[in-house]
Coordinates of C-alpha atoms and ligand atoms in Angstrom, one line a residue:
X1 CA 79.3 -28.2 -97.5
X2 CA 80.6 -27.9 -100.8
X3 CA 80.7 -23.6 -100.5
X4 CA 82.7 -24.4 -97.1
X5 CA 85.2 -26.7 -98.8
X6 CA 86.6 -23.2 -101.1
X7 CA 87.4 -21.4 -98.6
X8 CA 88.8 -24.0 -96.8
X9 CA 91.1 -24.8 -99.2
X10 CA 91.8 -21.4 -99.6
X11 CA 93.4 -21.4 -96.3
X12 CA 95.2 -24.1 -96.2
X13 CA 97.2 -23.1 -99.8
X14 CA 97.7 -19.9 -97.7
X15 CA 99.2 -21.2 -94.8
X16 CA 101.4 -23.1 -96.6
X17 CA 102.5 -20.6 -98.8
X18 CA 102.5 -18.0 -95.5
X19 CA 105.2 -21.5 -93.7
X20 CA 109.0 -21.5 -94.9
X21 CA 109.7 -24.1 -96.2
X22 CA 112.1 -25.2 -93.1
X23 CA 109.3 -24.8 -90.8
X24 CA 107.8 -27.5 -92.7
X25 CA 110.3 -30.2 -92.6
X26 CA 110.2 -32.0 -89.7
X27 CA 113.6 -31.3 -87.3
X28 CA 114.5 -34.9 -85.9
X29 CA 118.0 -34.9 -83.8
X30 CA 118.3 -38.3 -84.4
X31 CA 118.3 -37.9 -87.5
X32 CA 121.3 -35.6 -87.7
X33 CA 125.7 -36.1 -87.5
X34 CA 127.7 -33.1 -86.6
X35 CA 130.4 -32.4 -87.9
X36 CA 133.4 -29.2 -87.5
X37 CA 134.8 -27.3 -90.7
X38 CA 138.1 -25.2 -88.8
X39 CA 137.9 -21.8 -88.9
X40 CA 141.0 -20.6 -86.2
X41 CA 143.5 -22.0 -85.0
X42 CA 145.8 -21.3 -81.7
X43 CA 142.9 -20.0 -79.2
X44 CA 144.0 -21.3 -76.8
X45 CA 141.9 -21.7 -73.6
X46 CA 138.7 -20.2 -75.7
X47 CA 136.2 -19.1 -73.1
X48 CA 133.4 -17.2 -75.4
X49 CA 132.5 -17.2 -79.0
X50 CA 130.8 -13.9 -80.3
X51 CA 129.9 -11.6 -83.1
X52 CA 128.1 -8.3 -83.5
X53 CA 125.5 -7.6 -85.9
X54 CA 126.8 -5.2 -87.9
X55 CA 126.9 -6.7 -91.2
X56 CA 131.1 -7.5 -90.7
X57 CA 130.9 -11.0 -90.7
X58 CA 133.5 -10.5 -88.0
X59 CA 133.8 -13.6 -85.3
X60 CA 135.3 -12.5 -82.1
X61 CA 137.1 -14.9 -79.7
X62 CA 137.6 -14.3 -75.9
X63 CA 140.6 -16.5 -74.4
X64 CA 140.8 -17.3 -71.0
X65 CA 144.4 -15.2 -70.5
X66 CA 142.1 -12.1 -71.5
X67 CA 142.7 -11.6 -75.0
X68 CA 140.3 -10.8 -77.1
X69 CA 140.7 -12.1 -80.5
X70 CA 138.9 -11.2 -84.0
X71 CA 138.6 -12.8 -87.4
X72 CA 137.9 -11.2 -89.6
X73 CA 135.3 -12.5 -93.1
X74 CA 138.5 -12.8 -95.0
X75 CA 140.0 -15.0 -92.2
X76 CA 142.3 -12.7 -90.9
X77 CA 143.4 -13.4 -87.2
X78 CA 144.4 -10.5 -84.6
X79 CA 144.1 -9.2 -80.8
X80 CA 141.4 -7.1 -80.4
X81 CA 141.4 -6.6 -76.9
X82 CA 144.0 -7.5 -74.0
X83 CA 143.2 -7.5 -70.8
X84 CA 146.0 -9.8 -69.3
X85 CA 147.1 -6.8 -67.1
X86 CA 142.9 -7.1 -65.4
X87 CA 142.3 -10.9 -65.5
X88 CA 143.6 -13.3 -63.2
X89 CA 146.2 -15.3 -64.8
X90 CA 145.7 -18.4 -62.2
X91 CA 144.1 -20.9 -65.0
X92 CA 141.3 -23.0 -63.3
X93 CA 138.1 -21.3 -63.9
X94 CA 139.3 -18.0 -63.5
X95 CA 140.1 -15.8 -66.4
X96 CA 138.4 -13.9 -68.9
X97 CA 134.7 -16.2 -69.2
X98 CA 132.5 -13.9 -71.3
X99 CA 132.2 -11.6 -74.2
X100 CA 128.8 -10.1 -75.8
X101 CA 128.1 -7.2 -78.0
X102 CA 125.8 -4.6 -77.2
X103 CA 122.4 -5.1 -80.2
X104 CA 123.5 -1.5 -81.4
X105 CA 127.3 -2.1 -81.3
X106 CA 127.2 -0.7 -85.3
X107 CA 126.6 2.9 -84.0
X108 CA 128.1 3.1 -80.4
X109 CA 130.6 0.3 -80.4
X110 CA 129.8 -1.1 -77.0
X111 CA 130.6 -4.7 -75.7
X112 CA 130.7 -6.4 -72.6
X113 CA 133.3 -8.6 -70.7
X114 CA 132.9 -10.7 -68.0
X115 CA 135.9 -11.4 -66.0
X116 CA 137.7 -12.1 -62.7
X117 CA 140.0 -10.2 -61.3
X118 CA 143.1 -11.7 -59.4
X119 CA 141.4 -11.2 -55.8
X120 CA 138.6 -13.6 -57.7
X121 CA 135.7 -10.9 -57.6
X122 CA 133.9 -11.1 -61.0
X123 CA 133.5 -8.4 -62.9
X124 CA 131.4 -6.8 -65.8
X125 CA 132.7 -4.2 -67.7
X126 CA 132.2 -2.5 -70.8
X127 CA 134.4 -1.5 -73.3
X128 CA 134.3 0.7 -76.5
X129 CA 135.5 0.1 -80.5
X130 CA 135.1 2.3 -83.7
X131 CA 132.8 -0.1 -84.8
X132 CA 134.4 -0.8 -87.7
X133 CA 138.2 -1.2 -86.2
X134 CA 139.7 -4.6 -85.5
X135 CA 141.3 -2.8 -82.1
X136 CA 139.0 -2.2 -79.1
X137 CA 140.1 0.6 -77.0
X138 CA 141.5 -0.4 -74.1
X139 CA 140.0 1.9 -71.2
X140 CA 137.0 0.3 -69.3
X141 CA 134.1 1.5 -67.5
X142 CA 132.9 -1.4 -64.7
X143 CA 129.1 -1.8 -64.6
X144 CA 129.5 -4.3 -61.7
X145 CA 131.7 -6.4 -59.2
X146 CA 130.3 -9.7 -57.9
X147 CA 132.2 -10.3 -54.4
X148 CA 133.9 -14.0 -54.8
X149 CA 136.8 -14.5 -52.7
X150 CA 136.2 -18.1 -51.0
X151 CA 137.3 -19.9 -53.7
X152 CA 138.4 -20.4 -57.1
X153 CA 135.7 -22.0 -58.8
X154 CA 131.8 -21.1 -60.2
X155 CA 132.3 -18.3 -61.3
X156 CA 130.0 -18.7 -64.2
X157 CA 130.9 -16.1 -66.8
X158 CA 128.5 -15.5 -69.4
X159 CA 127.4 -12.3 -70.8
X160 CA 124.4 -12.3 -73.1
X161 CA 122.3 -9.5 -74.2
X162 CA 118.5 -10.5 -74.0
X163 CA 115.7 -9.7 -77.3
X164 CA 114.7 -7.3 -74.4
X165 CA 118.0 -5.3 -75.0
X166 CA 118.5 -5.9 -71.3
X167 CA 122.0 -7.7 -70.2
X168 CA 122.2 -10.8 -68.9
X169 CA 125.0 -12.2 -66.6
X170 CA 125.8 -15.8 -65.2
X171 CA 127.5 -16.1 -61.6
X172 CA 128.5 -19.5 -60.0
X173 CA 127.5 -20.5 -56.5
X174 CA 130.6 -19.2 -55.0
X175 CA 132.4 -22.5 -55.7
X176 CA 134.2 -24.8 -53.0
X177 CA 131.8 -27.8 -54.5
X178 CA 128.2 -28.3 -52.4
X179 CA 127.5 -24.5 -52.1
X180 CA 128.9 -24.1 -49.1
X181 CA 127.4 -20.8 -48.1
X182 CA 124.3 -22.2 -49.9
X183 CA 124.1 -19.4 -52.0
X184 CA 121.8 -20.4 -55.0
X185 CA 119.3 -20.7 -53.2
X186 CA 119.7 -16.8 -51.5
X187 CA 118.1 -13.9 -52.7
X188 CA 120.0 -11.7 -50.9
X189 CA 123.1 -12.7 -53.0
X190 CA 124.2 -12.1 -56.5
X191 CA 126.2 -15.6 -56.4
X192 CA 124.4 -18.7 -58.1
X193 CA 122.0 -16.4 -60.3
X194 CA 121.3 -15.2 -63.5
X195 CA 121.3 -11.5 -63.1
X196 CA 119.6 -9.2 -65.8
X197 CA 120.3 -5.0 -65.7
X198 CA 120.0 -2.5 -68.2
X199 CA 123.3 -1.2 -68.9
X200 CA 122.5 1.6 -71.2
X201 CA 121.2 3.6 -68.2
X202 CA 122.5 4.7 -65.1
X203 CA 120.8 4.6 -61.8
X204 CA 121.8 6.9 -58.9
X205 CA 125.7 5.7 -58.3
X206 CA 125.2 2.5 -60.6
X207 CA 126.3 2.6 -64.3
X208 CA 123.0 0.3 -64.7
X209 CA 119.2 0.2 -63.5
X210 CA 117.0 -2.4 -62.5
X211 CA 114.7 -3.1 -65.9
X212 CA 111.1 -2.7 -64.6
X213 CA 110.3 -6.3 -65.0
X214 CA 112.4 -7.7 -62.8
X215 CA 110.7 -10.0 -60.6
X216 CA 112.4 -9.0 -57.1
X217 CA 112.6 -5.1 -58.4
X218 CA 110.8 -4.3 -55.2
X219 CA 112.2 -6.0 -52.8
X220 CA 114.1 -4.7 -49.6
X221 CA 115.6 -8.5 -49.2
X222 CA 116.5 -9.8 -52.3
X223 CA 119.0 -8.7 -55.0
X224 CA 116.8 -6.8 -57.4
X225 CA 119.1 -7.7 -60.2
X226 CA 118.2 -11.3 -60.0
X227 CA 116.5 -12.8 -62.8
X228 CA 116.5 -16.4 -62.2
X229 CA 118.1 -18.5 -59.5
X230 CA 119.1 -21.7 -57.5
X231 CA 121.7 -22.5 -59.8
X232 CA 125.0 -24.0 -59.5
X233 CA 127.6 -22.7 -62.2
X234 CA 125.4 -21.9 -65.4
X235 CA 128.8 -21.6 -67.3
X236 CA 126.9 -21.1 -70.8
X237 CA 123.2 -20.1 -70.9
X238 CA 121.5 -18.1 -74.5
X239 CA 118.7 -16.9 -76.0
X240 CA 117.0 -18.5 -78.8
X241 CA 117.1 -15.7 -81.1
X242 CA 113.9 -17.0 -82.7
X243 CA 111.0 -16.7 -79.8
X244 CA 113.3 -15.4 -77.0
X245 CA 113.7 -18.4 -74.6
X246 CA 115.9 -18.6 -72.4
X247 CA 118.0 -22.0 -72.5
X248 CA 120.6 -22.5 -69.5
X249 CA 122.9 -25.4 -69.1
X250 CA 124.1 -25.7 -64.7
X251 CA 127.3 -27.7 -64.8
X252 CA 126.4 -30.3 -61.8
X253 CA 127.9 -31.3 -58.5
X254 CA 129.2 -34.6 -58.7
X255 CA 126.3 -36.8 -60.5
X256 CA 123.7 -34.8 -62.9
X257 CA 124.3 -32.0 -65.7
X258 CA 121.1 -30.3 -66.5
X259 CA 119.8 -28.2 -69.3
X260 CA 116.6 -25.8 -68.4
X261 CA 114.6 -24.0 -70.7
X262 CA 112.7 -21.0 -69.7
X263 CA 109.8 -19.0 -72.0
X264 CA 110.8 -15.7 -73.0
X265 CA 110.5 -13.0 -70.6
X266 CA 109.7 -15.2 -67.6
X267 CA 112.0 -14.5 -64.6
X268 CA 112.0 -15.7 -60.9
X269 CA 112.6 -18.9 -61.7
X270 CA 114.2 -21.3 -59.1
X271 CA 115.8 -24.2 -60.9
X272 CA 116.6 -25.7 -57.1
X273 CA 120.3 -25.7 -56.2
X274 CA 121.3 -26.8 -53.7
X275 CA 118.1 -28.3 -52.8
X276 CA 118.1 -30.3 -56.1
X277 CA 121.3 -31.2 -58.4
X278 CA 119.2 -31.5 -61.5
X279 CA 115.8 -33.3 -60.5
X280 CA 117.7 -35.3 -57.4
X281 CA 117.9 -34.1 -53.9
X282 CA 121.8 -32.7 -53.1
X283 CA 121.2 -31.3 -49.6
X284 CA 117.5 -31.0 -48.3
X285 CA 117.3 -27.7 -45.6
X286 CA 114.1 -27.0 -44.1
X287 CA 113.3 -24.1 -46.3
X288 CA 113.3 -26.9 -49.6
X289 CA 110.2 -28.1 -49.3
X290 CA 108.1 -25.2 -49.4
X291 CA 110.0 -23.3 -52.7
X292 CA 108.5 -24.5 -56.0
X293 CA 111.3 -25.7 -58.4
X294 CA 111.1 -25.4 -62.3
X295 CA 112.5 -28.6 -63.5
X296 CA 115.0 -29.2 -66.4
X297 CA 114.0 -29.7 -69.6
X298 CA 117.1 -32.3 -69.5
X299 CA 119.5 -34.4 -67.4
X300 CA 121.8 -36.4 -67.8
X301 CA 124.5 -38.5 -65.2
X302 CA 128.4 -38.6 -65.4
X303 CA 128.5 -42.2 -67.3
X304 CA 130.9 -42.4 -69.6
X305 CA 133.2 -39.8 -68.8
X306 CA 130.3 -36.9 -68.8
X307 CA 131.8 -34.2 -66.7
X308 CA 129.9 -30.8 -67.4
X309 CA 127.2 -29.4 -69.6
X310 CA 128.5 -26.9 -72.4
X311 CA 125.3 -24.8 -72.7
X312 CA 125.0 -24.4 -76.8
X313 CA 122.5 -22.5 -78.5
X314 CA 118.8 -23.2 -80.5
X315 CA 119.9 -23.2 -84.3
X316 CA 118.5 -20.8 -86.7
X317 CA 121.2 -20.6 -89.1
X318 CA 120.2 -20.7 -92.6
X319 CA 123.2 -23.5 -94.5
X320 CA 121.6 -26.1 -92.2
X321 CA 117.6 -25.4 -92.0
X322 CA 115.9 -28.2 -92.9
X323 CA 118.2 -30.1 -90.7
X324 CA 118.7 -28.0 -87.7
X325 CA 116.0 -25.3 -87.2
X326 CA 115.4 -24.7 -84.0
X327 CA 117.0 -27.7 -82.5
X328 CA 119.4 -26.5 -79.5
X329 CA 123.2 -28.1 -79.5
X330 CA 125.2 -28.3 -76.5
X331 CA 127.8 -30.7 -75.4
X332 CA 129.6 -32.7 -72.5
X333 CA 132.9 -30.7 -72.0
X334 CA 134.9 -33.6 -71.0
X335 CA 133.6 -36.5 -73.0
X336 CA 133.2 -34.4 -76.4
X337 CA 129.6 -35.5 -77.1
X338 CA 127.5 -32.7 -78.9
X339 CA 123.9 -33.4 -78.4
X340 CA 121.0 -31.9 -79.9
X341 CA 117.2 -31.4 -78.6
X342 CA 114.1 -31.2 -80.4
X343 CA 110.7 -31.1 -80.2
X344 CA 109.6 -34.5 -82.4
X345 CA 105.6 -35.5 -82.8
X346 CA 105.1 -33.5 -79.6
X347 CA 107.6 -34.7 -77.5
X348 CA 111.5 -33.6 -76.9
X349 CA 114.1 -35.4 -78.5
X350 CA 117.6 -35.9 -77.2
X351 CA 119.6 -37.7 -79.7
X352 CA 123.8 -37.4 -79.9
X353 CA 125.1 -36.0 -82.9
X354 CA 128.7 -36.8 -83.0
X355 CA 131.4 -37.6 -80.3
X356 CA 134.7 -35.5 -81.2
X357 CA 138.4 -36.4 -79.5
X358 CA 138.8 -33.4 -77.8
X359 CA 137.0 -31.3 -75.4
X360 CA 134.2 -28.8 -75.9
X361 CA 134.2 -25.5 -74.2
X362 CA 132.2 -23.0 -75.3
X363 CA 129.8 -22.6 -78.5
X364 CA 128.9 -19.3 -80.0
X365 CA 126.7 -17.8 -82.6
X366 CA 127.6 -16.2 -86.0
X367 CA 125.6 -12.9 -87.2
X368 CA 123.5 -15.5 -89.6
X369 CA 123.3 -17.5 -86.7
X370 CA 125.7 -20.8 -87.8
X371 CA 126.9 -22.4 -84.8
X372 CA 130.8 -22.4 -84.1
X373 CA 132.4 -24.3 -81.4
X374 CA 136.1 -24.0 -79.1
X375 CA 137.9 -27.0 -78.4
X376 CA 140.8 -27.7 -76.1
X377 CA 143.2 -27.8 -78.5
X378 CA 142.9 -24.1 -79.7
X379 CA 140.3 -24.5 -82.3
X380 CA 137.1 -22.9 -83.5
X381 CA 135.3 -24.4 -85.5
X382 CA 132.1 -23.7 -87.4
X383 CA 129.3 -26.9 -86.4
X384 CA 127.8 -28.5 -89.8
X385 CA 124.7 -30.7 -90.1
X386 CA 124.2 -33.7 -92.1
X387 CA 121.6 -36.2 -92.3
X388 CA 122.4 -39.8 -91.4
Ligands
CA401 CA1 125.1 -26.3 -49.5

């Protein structure tokens, strides 16, 4: 016994000295107040927050008008980009929606928009800066157009690149409210999915190709670009960039917001609209009961004044760690409540973290990975912990 208890010992000093001291603190949301420290002001109609890692400390702010804003680390506000001559200019949920940077923007200055154009078909397009210029250039190529013409609304609009280096790309049902054409839950459309392509090849006449993982890459039915689907209007969906997991937040019909949380580099997911709004039954077709539905992680109801989910990100920021690490924040656009989740003893956590008098509409990430938030009344702000 006693020459087993040495080594023992031994290991246990190492793995505590191998653990940062953040991972050791235990990460309890209910535990934690948010609060906002203003970094811009006059974004108006922020869609996306965004910033390259290139060692800038630059934040760059898509409006929904199509301008393209960047601050810079001395706090310096200008136009980067405007596209108010491509966007529609109808309001609603049209606009410019999303704004990501390619993982080796530093060398070739690539970044992605995701937009709709005034006949409402969304498009993805990339664009080009010296990387070190606070003015993109202006010219576009168009890596794809997602017919949506029926109505205004769901257009979902993010643009995230994946750990895989692989972009990803958010599209509503189609809108109109109760999928209509019942989209999310067909394969042979690109509407009410989350689509992932490589965009730094080109296949055949496509400025992308199909990434060889893709679970429907085979198919002569479905969309081969289709990563997950049966989803509503995942306005905001991220990566954690610790692990790779996938978190998505599907704005709700009239009743349940959900939040769904997917490992890394699992696709083919069906998170159930229209057969399910979150975990309840919306409208039942034949074909519901034999697809298998991955559940969310998290619902909740429209109490209150809840309206939609503001997908956030998992925080792994460094001012905040002992707090925050690895807890994901999102929000209630209309009521103002920012939430976070967390894994506590073994079990998830929900637990509000501060209610804020305006609305919430779009969170993004820092290079260091501190969390900044748009409001509707043209702020971004950076999100701080403290402990309560
Ligand atoms: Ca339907």
């Amino acid at each position: 016994m006693k020459r087993l208890r040495l080594p023992v010992a031994a290991l246990l000093l190492l793995a505590t000295m191998s653990v940062a001291p953040s991972a050791r603190a235990v990460v309890d949301p209910r535990r934690v107040a948010a609060g906002l420290v203003r970094v811009a002001s006059g974004i108006a109609d922020v869609t996306a927050i965004a910033a390259p890692r290139d060692g800038r400390g630059r934040l760059f702010f898509a409006q929904q008008n199509g301008i393209v804003k960047v601050r810079t680390s001395s706090g310096s506000i200008s136009t980067y980009l405007d596209l108010r001559g491509r966007a529609s200019q109808d309001g609603g949920e049209r606009g410019l929606l999303g704004l990501a940077f390619h993982p080796r923007f530093s060398s070739n200055g690539y970044f992605f928009v995701d937009y709709t154009q005034p006949n409402g078909d969304i498009v993805v397009a990339r664009y080009s800066a010296t990387p070190s210029s606070n003015r993109a250039r202006t010219s576009e190529r168009r890596i794809i157009v997602i017919p949506h013409r029926s109505a205004s609304n769901h257009n979902g609009g993010a643009v995230q690149f994946g750990p895989d280096g692989y972009l990803y790309v958010s599209a509503g049902d189609g809108g109109g409210g109760g999928d209509p054409d019942d989209n999310g839950q067909d394969l042979r459309v690109l509407l009410g999915k989350i689509l992932r392509i490589d965009v730094d090849h080109s296949c055949g006449s496509r400025y992308y190709c199909i990434p060889s993982g893709n679970p429907y890459r085979t198919s002569n039915t479905a969309r081969r670009e289709i990563w997950q689907w049966g989803l509503r209007n995942p306005w905001r969906f991220s990566f954690d960039r610790s692990g790779g997991t996938q978190w998505i937040a599907d704005v709700g019909q009239n009743a349940w917001e959900e939040v769904d949380r997917i490992g890394a580099g699992t696709g083919g997911r069906n998170l159930g609209w229209d057969c399910l709004e979150a975990r309840a039954r919306y409208q039942w077709h034949s074909y519901c009961s034999s697809r298998a539905f991955t559940s969310p992680l998290h619902v909740y109801n429209h109490a209150s004044g809840r309206c939609a989910v503001t997908g956030g990100y998992v925080y792994r920021g460094r001012a905040y760690r002992s707090l925050a690490n690895g807890m994901y924040v999102y929000a209630d656009y209309c009521s103002g409540e920012m939430w976070g989740l967390a894994v506590v003893s073994g079990h998830w956590v929900n637990s509000l973290l501060r209610t804020f008098a305006t609305t919430l509409r779009t969170f993004g990430e820092s290079e260091t990975g501190e969390l900044y938030v748009g409001d509707g009344d043209g702020h971004v702000s950076r999100v701080k912990f403290a402990a309560r």
